[in-house]
Coordinates of C-alpha atoms in Angstrom, one line a residue:
X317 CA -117.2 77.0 117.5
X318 CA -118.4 74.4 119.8
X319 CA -116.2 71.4 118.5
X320 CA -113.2 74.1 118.2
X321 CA -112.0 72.5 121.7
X322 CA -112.0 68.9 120.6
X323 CA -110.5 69.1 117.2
X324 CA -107.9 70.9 118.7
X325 CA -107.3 67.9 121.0
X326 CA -107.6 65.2 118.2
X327 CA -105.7 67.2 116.1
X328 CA -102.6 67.7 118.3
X329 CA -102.4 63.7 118.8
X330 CA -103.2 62.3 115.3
X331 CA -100.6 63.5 113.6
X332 CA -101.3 60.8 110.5
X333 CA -104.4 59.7 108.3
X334 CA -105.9 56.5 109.8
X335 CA -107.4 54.9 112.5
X336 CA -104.9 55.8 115.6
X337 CA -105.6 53.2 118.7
X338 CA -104.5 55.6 122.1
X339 CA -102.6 54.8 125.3
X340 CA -106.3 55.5 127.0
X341 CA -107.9 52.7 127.0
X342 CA -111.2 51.8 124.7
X343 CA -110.2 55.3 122.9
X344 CA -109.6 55.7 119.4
X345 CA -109.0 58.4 116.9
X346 CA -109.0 59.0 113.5
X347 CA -108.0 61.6 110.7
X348 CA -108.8 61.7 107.3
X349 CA -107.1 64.5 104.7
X350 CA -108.9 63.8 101.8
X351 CA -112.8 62.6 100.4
X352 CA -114.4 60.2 98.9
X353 CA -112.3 56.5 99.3
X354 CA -114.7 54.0 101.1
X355 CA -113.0 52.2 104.1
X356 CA -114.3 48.7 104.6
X357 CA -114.2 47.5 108.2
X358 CA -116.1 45.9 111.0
X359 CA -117.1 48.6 113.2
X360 CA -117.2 47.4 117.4
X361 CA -119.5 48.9 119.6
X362 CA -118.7 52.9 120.0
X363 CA -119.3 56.2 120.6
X364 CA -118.6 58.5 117.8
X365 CA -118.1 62.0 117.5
X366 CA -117.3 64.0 114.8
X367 CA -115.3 67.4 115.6
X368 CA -115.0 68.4 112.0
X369 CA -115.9 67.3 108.5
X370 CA -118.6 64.4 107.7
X371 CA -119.2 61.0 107.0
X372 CA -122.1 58.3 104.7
X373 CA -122.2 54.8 106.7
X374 CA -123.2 52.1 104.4
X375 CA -124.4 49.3 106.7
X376 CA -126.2 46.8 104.6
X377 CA -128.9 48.5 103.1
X378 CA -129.4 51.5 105.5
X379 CA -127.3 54.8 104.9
X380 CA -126.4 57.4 107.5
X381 CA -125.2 60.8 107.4
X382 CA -123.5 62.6 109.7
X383 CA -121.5 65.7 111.2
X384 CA -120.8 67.4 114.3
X385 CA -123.8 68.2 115.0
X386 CA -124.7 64.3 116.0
X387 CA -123.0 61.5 117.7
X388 CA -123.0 58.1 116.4
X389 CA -124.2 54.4 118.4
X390 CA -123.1 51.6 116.7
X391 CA -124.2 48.6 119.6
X392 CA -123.5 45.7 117.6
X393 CA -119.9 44.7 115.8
X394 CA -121.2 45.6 112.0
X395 CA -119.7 45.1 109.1
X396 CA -119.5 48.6 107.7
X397 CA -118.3 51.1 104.7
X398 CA -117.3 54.3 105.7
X399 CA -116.7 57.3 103.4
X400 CA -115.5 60.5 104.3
X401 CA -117.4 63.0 102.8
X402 CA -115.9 66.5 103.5
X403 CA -112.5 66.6 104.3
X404 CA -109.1 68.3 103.2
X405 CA -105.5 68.8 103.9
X406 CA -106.0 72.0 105.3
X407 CA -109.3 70.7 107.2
X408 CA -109.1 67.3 108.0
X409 CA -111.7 64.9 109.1
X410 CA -111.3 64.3 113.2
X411 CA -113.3 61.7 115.2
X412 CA -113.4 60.8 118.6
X413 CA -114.2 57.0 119.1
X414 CA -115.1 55.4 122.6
X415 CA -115.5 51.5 122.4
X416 CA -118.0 50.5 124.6
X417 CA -117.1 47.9 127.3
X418 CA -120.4 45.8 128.5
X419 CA -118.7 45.6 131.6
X420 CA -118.5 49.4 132.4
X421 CA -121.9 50.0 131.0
X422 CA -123.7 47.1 133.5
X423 CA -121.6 49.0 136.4
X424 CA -123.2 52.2 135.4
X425 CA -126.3 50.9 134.8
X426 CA -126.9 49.0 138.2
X427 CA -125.8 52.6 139.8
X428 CA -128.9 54.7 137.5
X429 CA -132.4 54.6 138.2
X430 CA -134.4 52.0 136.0
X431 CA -135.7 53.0 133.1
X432 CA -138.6 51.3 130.9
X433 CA -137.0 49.0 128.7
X434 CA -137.1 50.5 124.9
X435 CA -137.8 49.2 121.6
X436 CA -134.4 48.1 119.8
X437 CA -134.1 49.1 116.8
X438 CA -131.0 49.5 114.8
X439 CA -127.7 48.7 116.0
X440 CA -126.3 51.8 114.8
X441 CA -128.4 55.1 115.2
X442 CA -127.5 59.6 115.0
X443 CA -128.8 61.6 117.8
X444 CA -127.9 65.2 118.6
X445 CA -125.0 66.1 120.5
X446 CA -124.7 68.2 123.3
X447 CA -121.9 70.5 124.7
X448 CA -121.6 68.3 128.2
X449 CA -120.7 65.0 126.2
X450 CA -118.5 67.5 123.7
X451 CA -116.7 68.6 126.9
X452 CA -116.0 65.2 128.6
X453 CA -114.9 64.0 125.5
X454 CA -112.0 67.0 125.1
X455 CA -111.3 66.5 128.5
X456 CA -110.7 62.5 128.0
X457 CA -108.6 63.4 124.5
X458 CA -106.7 66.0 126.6
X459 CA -105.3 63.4 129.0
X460 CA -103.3 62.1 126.1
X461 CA -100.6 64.8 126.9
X462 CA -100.7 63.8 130.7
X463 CA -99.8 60.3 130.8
X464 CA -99.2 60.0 134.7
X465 CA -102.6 61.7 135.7
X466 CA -104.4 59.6 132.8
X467 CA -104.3 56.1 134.5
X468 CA -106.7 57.6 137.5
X469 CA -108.0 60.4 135.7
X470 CA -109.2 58.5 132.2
X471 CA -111.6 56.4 134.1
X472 CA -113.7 58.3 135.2
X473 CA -114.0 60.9 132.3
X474 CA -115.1 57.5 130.3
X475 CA -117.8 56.6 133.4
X476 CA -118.5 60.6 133.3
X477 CA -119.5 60.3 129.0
X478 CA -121.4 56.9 129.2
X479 CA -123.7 58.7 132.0
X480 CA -124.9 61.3 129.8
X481 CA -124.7 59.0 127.0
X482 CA -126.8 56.3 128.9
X483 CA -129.1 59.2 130.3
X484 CA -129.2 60.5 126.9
X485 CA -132.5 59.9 124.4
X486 CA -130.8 56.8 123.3
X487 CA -129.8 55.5 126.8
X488 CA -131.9 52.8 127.3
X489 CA -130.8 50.9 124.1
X490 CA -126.8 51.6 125.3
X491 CA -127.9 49.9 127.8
X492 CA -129.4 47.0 126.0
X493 CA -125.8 46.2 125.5
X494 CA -124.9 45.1 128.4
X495 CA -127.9 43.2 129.3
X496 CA -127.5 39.4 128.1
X497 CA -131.1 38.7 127.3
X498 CA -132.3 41.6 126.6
X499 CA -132.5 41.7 122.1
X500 CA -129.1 43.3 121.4
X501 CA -127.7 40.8 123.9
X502 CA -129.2 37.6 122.2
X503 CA -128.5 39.1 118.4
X504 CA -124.6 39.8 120.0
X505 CA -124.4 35.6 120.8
X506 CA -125.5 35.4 117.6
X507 CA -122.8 37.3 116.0
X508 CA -120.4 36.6 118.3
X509 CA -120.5 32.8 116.5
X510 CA -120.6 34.0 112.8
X511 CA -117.5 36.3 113.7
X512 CA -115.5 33.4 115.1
X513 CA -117.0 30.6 112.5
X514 CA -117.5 33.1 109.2
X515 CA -115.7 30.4 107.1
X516 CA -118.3 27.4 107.7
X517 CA -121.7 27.0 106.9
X518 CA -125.1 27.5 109.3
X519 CA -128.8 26.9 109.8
X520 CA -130.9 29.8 110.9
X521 CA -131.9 27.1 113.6
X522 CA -128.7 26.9 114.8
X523 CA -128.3 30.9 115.3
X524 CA -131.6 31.4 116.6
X525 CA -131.0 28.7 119.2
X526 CA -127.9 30.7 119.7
X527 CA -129.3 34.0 120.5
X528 CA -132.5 31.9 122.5
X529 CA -135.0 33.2 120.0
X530 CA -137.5 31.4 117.6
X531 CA -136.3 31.5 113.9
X532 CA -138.9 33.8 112.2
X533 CA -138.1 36.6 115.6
X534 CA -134.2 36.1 115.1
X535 CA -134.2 36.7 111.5
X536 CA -136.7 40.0 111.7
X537 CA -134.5 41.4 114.9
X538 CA -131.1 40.3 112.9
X539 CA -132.2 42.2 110.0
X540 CA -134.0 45.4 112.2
X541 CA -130.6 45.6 113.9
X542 CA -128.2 44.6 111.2
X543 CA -129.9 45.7 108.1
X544 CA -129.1 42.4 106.3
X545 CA -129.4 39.2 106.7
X546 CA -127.0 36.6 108.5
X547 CA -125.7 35.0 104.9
X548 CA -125.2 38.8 104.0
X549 CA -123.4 39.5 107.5
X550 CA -121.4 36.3 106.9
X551 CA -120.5 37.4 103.2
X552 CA -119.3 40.4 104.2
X553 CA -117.0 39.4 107.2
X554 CA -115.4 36.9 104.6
X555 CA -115.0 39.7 101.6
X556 CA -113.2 41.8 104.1
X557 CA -110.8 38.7 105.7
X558 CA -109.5 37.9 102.1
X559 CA -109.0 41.3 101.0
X560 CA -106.8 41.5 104.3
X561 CA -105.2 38.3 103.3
X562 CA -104.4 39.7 100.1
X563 CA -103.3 42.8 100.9
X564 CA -101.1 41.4 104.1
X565 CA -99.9 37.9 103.0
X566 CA -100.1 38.3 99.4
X567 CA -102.3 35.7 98.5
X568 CA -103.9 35.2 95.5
X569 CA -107.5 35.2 94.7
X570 CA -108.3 31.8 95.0
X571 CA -106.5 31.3 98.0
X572 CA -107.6 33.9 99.4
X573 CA -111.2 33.3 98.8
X574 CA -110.4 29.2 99.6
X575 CA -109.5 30.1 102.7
X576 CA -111.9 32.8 103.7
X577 CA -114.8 29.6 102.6
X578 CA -115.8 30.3 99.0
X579 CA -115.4 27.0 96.9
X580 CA -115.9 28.5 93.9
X581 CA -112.9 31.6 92.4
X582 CA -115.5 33.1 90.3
X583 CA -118.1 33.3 93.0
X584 CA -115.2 34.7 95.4
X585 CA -114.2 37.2 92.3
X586 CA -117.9 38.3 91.6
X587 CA -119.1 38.9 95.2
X588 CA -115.3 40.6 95.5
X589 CA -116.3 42.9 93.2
X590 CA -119.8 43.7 94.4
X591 CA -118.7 44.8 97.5
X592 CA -115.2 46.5 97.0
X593 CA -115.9 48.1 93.4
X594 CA -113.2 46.1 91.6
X595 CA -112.0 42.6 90.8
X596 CA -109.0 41.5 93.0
X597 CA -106.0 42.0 91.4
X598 CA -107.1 45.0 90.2
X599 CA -108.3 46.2 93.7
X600 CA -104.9 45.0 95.4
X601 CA -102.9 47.0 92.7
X602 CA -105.5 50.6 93.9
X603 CA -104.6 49.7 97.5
X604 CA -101.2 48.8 97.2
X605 CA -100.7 52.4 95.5
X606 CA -102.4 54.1 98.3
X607 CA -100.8 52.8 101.7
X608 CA -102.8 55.8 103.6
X609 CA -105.8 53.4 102.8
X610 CA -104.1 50.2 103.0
X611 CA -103.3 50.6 106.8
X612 CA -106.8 51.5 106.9
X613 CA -107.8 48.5 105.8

């Protein structure tokens, strides 16, 4: 099989479920033994491949779908739920996960030929994979079990994926991501602010001054990219805080939800419960039993 190569690679160095944060630089990767338990989390701006099993995206009202057979952009952080979908001991879920680094991509991009600017869309999109990018990324796993050649070696295996992935049929949006005024750019400031200030209150004005945009345009690209709105993006990067909080420090509810910006505990407890499938204590007591998905968390 074509993604034999690659699972073999992630396989050898994720030993454990979870999310597993490499000595290579921007690379992640993550096994999963079992289906079916959503992970909350905000996902950065990455490259995703799937060498075995599949996964649903939840990300606000949009739902994707994928396998092996495609490779996932996410451009924006989003505030995401992720459910693995077809998975066992015996054949775990394996992903490879590149974060993308604005930096690298404006390097690469000055060094291609220009390309017409596209029409951004969603923040997080599927497109086929192909053997080339399924072969750099084995290659860049693979360095994992040669630390000394991996500091010279890593590099430009990551400059070698982003080419094909930024001369790819998504291309010109990965590159979007490292242009500051281009629409992913100005929706980024605007997130950028609600990530660092999710606890206090906003205007629309004040974000779509933010992002250099007129209100009505920011709040139809926010929602094309984000698929919700800003109070929803905002809601859900506080859900997630406190049920960190909780889970890490213990807190009650109405701490937690006091210090996350919700005034009101049943507010906090019913908008808990819309998102995560359970009340809080209740939720806390699931997670606590499970500390494969705690960790995740």
């Amino acid at each position: 099989m074509i993604h034999d190569a690659l699972a073999e690679q992630i396989a050898r160095y994720a030993e454990d479920d979870g999310l597993i944060e490499t000595a290579i630089p921007r690379l992640a990767l993550v096994r999963w033994s079992g289906e079916g338990e959503p992970i909350h989390m905000v996902q950065r701006p990455a490259l995703c491949i799937i060498a075995r099993g599949e996964k649903r995206v939840l990300l606000g009202d949009a739902v994707l779908t994928y396998g092996p057979a495609s490779y996932l952009i996410a451009s924006l952080d989003l505030p995401i739920t992720g459910t693995v979908t077809r998975a066992s001991v015996a054949e775990p879920y394996l992903c490879f996960c590149l974060y993308l680094d604005p930096a690298i991509l404006s390097e690469i991009a000055l060094a291609l030929p220009p390309v017409a600017p596209a029409q951004e869309g969603a923040a997080m999109s599927l497109h086929p994979v192909t053997p080339e990018m399924l072969d750099a990324a084995t290659r860049l796993t693979a360095l994992l079990g040669q630390p000394h050649s991996a500091a010279l070696l890593a590099p430009l295996m990551e400059r070698e994926l982003l080419v094909r992935l930024m001369t790819g049929p998504n291309g010109a949006a990965v590159r979007a991501i490292a242009a500051s005024e281009s629409r992913t750019g100005q929706i980024a400031r605007a997130i950028a602010w609600l990530k660092a200030h999710f606890r206090e209150p906003f205007s629309g004005r004040m974000l779509a001054d933010l992002a250099g945009m007129s209100v009505s345009s920011f709040h139809e690209h926010f929602r094309r990219a984000t698929a919700m709105t800003p109070l929803q993006y905002q809601k859900q990067l506080r859900l997630q805080e406190a049920r960190s909080l909780m889970l890490a420090d213990r807190l009650d509810a109405a701490e937690a939800g006091f210090r996350v910006g919700y005034d009101s505990p049943s507010q906090f407890s019913r908008e808990y419960r819309r998102l995560f499938g359970a009340p809080p204590q209740r939720d806390m007591g699931r997670l606590r039993a499970m500390p494969q998905v705690a960790m995740a968390v």
